[in-house]
mmCIF file of C-alpha atoms and ligand atoms in Angstrom:
data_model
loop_
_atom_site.group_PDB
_atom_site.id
_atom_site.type_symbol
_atom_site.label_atom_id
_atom_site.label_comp_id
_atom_site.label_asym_id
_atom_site.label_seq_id
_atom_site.Cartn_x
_atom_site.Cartn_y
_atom_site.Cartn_z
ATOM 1 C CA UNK A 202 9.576 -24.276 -10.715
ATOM 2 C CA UNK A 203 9.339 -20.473 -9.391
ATOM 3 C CA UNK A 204 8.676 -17.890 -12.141
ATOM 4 C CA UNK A 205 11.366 -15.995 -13.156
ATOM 5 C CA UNK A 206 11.387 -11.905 -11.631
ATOM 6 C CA UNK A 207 12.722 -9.331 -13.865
ATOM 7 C CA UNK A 208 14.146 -6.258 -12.733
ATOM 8 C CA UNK A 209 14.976 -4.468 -15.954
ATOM 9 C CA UNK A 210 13.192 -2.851 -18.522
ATOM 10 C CA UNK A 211 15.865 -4.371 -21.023
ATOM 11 C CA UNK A 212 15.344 -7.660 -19.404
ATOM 12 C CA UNK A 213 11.178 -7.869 -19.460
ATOM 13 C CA UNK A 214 11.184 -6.813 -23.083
ATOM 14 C CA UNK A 215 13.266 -9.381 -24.699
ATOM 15 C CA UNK A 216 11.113 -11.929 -22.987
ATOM 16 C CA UNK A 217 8.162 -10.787 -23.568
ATOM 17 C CA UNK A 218 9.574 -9.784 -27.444
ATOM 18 C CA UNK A 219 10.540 -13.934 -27.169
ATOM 19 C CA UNK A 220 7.192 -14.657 -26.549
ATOM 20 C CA UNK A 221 5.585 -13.015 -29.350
ATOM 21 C CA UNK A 222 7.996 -13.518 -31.379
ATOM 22 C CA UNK A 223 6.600 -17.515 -30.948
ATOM 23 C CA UNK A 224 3.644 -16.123 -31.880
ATOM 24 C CA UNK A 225 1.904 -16.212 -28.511
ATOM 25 C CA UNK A 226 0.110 -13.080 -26.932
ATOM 26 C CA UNK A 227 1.031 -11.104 -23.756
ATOM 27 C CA UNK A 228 -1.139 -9.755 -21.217
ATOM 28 C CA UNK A 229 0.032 -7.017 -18.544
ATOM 29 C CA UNK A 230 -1.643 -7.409 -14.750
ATOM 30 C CA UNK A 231 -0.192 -3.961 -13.168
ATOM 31 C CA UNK A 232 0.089 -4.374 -9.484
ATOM 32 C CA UNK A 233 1.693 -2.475 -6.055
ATOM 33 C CA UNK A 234 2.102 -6.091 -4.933
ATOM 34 C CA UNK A 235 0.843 -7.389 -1.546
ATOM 35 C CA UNK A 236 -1.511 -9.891 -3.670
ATOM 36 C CA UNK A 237 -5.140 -11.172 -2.614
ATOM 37 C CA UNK A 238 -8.027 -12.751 -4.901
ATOM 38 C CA UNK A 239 -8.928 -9.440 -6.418
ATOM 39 C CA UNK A 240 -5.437 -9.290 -8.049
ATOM 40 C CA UNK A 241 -5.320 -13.202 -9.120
ATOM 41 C CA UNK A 242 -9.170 -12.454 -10.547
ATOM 42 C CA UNK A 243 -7.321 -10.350 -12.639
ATOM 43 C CA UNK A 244 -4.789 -12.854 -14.178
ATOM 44 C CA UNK A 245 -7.691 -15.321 -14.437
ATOM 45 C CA UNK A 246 -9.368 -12.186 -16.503
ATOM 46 C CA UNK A 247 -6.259 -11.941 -18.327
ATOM 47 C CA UNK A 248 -5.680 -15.732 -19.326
ATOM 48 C CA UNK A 249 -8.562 -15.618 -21.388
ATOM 49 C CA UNK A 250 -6.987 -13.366 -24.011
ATOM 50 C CA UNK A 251 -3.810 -14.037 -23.749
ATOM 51 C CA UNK A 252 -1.174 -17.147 -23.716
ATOM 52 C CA UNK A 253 1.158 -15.171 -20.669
ATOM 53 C CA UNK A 254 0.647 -13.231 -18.353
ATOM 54 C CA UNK A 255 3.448 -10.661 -17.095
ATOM 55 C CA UNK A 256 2.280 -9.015 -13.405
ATOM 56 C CA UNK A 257 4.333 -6.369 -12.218
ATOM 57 C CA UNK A 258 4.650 -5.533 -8.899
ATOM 58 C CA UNK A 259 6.139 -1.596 -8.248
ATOM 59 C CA UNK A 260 4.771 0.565 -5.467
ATOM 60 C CA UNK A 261 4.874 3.469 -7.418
ATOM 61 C CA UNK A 262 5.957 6.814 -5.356
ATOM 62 C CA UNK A 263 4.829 9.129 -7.507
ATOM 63 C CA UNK A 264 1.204 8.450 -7.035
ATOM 64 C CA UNK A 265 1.481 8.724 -3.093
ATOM 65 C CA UNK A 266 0.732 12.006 -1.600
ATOM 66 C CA UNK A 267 3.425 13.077 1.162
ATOM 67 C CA UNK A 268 0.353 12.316 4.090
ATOM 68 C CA UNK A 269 -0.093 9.289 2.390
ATOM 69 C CA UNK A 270 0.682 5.267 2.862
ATOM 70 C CA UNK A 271 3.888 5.045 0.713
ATOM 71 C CA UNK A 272 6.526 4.122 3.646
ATOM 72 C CA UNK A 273 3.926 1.704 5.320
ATOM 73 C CA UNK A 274 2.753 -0.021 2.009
ATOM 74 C CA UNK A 275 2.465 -3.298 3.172
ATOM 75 C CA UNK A 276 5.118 -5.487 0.843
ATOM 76 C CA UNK A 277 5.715 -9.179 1.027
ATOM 77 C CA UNK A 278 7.529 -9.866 -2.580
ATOM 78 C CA UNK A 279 8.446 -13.372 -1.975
ATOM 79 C CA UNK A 280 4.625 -14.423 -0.738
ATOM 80 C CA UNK A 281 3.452 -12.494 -4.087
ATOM 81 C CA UNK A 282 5.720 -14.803 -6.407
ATOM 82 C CA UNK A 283 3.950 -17.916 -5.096
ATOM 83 C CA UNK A 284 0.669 -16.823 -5.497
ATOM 84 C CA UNK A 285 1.392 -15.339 -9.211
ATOM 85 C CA UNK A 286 2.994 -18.081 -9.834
ATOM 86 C CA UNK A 287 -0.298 -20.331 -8.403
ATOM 87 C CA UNK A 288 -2.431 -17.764 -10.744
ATOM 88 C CA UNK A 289 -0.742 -18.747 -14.015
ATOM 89 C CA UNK A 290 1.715 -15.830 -13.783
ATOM 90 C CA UNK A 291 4.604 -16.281 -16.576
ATOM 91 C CA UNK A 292 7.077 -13.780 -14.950
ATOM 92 C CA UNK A 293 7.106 -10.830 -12.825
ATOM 93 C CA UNK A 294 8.360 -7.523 -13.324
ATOM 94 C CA UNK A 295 9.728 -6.169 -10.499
ATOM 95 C CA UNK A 296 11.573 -3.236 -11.618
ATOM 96 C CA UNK A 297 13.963 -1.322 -9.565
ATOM 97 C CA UNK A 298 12.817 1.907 -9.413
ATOM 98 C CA UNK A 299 15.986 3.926 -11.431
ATOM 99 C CA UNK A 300 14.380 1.762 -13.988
ATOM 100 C CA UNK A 301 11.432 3.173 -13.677
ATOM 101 C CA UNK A 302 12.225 6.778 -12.891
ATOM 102 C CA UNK A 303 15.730 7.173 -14.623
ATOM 103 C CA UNK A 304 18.035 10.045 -12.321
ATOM 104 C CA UNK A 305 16.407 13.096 -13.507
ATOM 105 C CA UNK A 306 13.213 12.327 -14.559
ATOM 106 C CA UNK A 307 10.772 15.011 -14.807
ATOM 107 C CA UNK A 308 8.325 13.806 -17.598
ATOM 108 C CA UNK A 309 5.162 12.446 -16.125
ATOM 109 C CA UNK A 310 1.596 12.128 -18.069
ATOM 110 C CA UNK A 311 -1.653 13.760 -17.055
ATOM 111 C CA UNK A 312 -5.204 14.161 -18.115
ATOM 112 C CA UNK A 313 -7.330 17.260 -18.526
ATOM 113 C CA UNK A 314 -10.618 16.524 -17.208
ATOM 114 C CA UNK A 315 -10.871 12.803 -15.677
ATOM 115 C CA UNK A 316 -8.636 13.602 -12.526
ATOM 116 C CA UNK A 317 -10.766 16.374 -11.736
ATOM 117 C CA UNK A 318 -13.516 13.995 -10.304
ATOM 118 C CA UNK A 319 -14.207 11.620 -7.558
ATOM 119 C CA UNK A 320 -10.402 10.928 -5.745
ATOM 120 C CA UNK A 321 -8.854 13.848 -8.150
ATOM 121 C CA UNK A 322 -9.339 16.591 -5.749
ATOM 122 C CA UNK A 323 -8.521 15.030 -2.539
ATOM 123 C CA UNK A 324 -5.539 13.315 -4.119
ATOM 124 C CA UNK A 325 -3.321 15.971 -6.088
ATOM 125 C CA UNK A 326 -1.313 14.513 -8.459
ATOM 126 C CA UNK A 327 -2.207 11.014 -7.608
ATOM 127 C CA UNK A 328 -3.223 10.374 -11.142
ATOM 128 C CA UNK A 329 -1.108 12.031 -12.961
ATOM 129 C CA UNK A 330 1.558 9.213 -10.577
ATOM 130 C CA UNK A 331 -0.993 6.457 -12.042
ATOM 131 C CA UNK A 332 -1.132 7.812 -15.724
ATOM 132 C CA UNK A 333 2.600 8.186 -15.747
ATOM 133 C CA UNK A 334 3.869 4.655 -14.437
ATOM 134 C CA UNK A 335 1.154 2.949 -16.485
ATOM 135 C CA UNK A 336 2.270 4.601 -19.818
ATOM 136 C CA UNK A 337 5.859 3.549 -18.707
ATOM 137 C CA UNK A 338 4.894 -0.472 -17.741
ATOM 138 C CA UNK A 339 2.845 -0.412 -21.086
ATOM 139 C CA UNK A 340 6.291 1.027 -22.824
ATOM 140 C CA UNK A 341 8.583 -1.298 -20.930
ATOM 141 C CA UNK A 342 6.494 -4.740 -21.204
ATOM 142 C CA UNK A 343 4.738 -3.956 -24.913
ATOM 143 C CA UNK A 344 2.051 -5.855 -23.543
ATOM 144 C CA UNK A 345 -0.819 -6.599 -25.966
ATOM 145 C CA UNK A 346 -3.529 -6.714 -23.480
ATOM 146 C CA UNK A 347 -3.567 -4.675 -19.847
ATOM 147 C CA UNK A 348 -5.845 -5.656 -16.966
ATOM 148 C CA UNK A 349 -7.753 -3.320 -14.135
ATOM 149 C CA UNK A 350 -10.102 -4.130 -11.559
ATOM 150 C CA UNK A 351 -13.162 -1.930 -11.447
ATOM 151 C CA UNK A 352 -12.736 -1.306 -8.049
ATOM 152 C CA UNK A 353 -10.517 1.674 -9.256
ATOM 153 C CA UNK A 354 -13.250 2.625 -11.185
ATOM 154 C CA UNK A 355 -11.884 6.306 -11.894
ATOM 155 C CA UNK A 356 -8.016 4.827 -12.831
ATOM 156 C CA UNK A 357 -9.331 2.049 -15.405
ATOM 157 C CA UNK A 358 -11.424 5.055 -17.293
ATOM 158 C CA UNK A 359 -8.478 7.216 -16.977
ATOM 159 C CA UNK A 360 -5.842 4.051 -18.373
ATOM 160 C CA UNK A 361 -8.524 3.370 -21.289
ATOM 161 C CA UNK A 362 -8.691 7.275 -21.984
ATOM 162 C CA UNK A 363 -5.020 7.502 -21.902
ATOM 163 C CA UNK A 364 -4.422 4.193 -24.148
ATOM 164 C CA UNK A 365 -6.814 5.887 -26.685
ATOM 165 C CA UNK A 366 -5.238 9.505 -26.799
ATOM 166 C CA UNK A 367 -1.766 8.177 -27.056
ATOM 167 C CA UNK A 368 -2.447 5.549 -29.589
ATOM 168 C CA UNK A 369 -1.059 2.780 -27.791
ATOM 169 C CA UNK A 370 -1.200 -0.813 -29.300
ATOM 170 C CA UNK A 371 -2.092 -2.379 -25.897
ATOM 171 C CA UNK A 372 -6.273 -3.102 -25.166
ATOM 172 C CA UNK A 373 -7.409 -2.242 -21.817
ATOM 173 C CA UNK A 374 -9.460 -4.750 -20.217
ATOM 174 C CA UNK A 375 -11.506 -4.356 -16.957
ATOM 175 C CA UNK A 376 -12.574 -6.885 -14.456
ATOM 176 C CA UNK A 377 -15.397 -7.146 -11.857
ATOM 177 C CA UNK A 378 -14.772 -5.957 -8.472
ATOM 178 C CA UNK A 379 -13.950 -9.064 -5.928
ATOM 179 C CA UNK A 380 -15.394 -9.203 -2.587
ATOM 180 C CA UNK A 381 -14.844 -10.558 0.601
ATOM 181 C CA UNK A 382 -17.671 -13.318 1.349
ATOM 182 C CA UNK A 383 -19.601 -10.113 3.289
ATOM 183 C CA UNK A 384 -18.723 -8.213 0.668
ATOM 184 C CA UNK A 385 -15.956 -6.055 1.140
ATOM 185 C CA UNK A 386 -14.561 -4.996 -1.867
ATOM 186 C CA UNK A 387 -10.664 -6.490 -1.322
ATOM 187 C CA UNK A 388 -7.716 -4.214 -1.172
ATOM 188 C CA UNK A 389 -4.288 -4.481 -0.384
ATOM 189 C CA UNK A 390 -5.219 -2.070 2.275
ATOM 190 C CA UNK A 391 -7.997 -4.188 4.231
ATOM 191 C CA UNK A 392 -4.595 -5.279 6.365
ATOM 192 C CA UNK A 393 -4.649 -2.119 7.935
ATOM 193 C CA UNK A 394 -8.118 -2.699 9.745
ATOM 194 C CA UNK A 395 -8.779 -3.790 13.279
ATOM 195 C CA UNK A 396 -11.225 -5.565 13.710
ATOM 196 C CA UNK A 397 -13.786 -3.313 15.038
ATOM 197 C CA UNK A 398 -13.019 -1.456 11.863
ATOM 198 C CA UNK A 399 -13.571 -4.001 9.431
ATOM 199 C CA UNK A 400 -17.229 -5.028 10.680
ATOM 200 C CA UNK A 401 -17.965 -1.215 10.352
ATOM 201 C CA UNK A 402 -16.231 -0.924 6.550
ATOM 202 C CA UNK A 403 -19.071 -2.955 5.626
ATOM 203 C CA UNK A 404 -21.542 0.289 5.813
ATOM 204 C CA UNK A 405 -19.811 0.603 2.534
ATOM 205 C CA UNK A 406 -21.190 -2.092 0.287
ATOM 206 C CA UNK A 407 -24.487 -1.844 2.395
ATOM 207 C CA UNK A 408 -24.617 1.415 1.149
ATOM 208 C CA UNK A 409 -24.404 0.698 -2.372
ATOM 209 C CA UNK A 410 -26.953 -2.277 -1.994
ATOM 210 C CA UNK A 411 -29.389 0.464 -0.476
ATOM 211 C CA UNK A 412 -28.335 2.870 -3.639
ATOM 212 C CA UNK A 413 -29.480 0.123 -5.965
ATOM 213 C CA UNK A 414 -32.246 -0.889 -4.171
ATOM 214 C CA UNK A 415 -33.371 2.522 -4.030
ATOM 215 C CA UNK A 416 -32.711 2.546 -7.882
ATOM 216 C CA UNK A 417 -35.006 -0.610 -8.073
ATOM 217 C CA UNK A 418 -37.537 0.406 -6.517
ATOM 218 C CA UNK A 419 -38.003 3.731 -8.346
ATOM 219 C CA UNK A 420 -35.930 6.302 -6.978
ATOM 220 C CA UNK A 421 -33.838 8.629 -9.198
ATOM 221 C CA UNK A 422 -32.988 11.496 -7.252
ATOM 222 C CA UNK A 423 -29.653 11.192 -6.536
ATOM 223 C CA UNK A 424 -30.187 13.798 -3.783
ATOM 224 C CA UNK A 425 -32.565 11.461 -1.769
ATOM 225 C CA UNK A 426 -30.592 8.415 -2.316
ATOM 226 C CA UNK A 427 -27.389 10.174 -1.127
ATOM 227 C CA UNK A 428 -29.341 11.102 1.653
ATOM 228 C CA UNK A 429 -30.239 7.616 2.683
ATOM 229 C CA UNK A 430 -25.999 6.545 2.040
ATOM 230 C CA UNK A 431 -24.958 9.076 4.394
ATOM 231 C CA UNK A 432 -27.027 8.002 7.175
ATOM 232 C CA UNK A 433 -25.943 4.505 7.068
ATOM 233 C CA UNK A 434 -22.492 5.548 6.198
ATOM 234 C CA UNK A 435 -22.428 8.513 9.549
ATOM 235 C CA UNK A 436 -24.260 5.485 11.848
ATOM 236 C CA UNK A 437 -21.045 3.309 11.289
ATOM 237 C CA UNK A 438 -18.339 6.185 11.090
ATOM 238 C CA UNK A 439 -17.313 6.723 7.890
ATOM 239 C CA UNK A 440 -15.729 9.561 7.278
ATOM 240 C CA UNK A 441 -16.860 10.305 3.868
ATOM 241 C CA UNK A 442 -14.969 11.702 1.265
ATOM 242 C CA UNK A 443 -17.779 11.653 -1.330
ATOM 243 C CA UNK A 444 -20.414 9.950 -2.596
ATOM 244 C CA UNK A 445 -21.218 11.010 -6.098
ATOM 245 C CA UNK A 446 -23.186 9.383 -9.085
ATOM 246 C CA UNK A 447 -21.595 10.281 -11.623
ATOM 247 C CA UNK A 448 -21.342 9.355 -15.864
ATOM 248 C CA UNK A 449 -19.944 5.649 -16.479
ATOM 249 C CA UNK A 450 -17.401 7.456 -19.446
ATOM 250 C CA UNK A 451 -17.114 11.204 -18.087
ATOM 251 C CA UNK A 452 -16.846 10.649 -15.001
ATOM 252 C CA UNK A 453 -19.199 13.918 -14.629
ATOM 253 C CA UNK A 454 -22.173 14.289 -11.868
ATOM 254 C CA UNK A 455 -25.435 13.323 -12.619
ATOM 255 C CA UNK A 456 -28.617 14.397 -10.207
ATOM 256 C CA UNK A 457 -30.867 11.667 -11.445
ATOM 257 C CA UNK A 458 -30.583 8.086 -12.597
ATOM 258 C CA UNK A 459 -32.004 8.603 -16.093
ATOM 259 C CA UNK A 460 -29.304 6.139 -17.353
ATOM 260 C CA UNK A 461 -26.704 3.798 -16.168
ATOM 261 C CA UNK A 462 -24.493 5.472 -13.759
ATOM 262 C CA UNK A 463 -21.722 4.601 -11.357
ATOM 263 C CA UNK A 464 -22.355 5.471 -7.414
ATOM 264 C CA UNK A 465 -18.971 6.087 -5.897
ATOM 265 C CA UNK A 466 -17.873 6.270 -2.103
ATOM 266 C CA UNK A 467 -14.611 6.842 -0.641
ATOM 267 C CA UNK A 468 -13.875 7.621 3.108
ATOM 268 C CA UNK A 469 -11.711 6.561 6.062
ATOM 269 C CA UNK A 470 -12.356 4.227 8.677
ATOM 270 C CA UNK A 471 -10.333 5.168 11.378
ATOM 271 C CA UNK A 472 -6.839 5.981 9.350
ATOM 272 C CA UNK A 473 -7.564 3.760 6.559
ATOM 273 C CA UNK A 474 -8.969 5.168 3.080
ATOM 274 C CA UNK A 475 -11.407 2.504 1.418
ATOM 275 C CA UNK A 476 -13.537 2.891 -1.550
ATOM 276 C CA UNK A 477 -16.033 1.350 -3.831
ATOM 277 C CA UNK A 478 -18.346 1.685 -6.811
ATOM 278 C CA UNK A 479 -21.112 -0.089 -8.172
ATOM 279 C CA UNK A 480 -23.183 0.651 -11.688
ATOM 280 C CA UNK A 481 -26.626 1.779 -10.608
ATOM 281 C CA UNK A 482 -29.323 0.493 -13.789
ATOM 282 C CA UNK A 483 -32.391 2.376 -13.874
ATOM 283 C CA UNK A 484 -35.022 -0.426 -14.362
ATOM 284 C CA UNK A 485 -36.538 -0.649 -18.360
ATOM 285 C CA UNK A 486 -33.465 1.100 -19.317
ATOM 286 C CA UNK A 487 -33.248 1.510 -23.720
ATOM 287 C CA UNK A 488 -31.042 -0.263 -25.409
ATOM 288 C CA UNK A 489 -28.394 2.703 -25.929
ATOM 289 C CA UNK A 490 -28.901 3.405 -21.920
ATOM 290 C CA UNK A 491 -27.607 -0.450 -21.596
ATOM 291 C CA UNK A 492 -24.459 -0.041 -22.737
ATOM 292 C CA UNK A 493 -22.162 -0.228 -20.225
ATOM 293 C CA UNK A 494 -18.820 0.472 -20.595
HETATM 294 O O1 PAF B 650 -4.039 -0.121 -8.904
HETATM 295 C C1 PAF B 650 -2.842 -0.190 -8.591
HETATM 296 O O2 PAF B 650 -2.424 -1.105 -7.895
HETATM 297 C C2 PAF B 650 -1.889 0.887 -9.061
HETATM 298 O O3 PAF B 650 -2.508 2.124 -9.117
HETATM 299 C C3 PAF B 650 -1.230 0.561 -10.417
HETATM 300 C C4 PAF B 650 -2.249 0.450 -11.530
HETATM 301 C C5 PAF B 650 -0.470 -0.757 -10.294
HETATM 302 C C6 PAF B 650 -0.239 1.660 -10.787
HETATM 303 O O4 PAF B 650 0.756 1.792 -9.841
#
């Protein structure tokens, strides 16, 4: 049995309107398509709130800058609905995108303060893109759970912020970040890497195991530790983009690891833009400085 693909926003609704109706709940997994374990993670994440799972799969143009990866996006729709399906995917939505961007469109959402960190800057408008479509696949699907990974650390604070200032009725769940067995954070893009490339994208996670070692072992100054990064991240390459520490909720910078606090790296390797996060604990934290987000 293959799962049924919607293209409509009139279609998806009733459905999903069907299905609570029955009194079952609904979860949303947002994708771009071209699905590995770190999207079916998210499913799994999403099955245990919810009864079905919708995953839509849109590659959404407005959060592409005009340099950027929207023509070569790698695609494969039919290979996605076997693995949803595999996952415990109910139905995908795969709109068209009129459906999502009626002729005319020119009302988009955007934050005041969260873009303006980490990828904000070197990605104009890419979250406004995010914040818009999101608010749209929430509208469309009336979902009453959504799922992010935390590999997009800076998007799923930016969807919970923007769930919370528009009052929407759907919870925003995270899940953890799935690697590679050496650890390479997956992404649709890891497709894009030859193979000399790949071995050298792992100075990323080896650079946030030396962050939290470093954390471990004492070390707070985020100037010192970012210090250490870059030379393991320059010896293999990377071309950074940043590496900040930053607040788990504010996404501000913080120049010492008095409480929990995310370490974030983004850079190319060769023409291909990677990134990855991890939460950086400072040993003995207090009770308040445990909660993570
Ligand atoms: O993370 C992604 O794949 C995209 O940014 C999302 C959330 C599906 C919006 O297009």
């Amino acid at each position: 049995m293959n799962i049924p693909v919607l293209r409509t926003v009139g279609e998806i609704r009733n459905l999903v309107r069907s299905w609570k109706q029955d009194g079952l709940r609904v979860g949303l997994v947002p994708t771009m398509g071209y699905l590995h374990q770190g999207h079916l993670a998210l499913v799994q994440h999403g099955l245990r709130f919810c009864d079905r799972i919708v995953m839509s799969i849109f590659v959404n143009p407005t959060q592409f800058g005009p340099n950027e990866d929207f023509d070569r996006y790698p695609r494969d729709e039919h290979g996605d609905r076997a693995k949803a399906e595999e996952a415990g995917v109910s139905a995908l939505f795969c709109p068209y995108l009129n459906e999502m961007y009626p002729a005319g469109a020119e009302t988009y959402v955007s934050l005041d303060r969260l873009p303006h960190h980490l990828c904000g800057p070197l990605r104009p408008g890419h979250f406004r893109g995010v914040a818009t479509i999101c608010t749209k696949l929430f509208v469309a699907v009336e979902p009453d759970v959504a799922v992010f990974g935390e590999k997009d650390y800076q998007q799923a604070v930016i969807i919970k912020r923007l769930a919370l200032d528009l009052l929407l009725p759907t919870r925003i769940e995270t899940a953890p970040i799935v690697r590679e067995s050496d650890g390479l954070a997956m992404s649709s893009r890891n497709v894009y890497l030859a193979p000399d490339e790949r071995r050298r994208a792992l100075c990323i996670v080896q650079a946030l195991d030396q962050a939290e070692l470093s954390v471990k072992r004492g070390e707070y100054d985020v100037r010192k530790i970012r210090l250490q990064i870059m030379a393991l991240l320059n010896s293999a390459n990377f071309q950074v983009d940043y590496v900040d520490f930053v607040h788990p909720d504010t996404l501000e910078n913080e120049e010492s690891i008095g409480s929990p606090t995310i370490v974030a790296i983004a850079g190319f390797i060769g023409k291909t833009r990677l990134i990855d996060n991890r939460l950086l604990i400072p040993p003995n934290p207090t009770d308040d400085q445990k909660r993570v987000w």
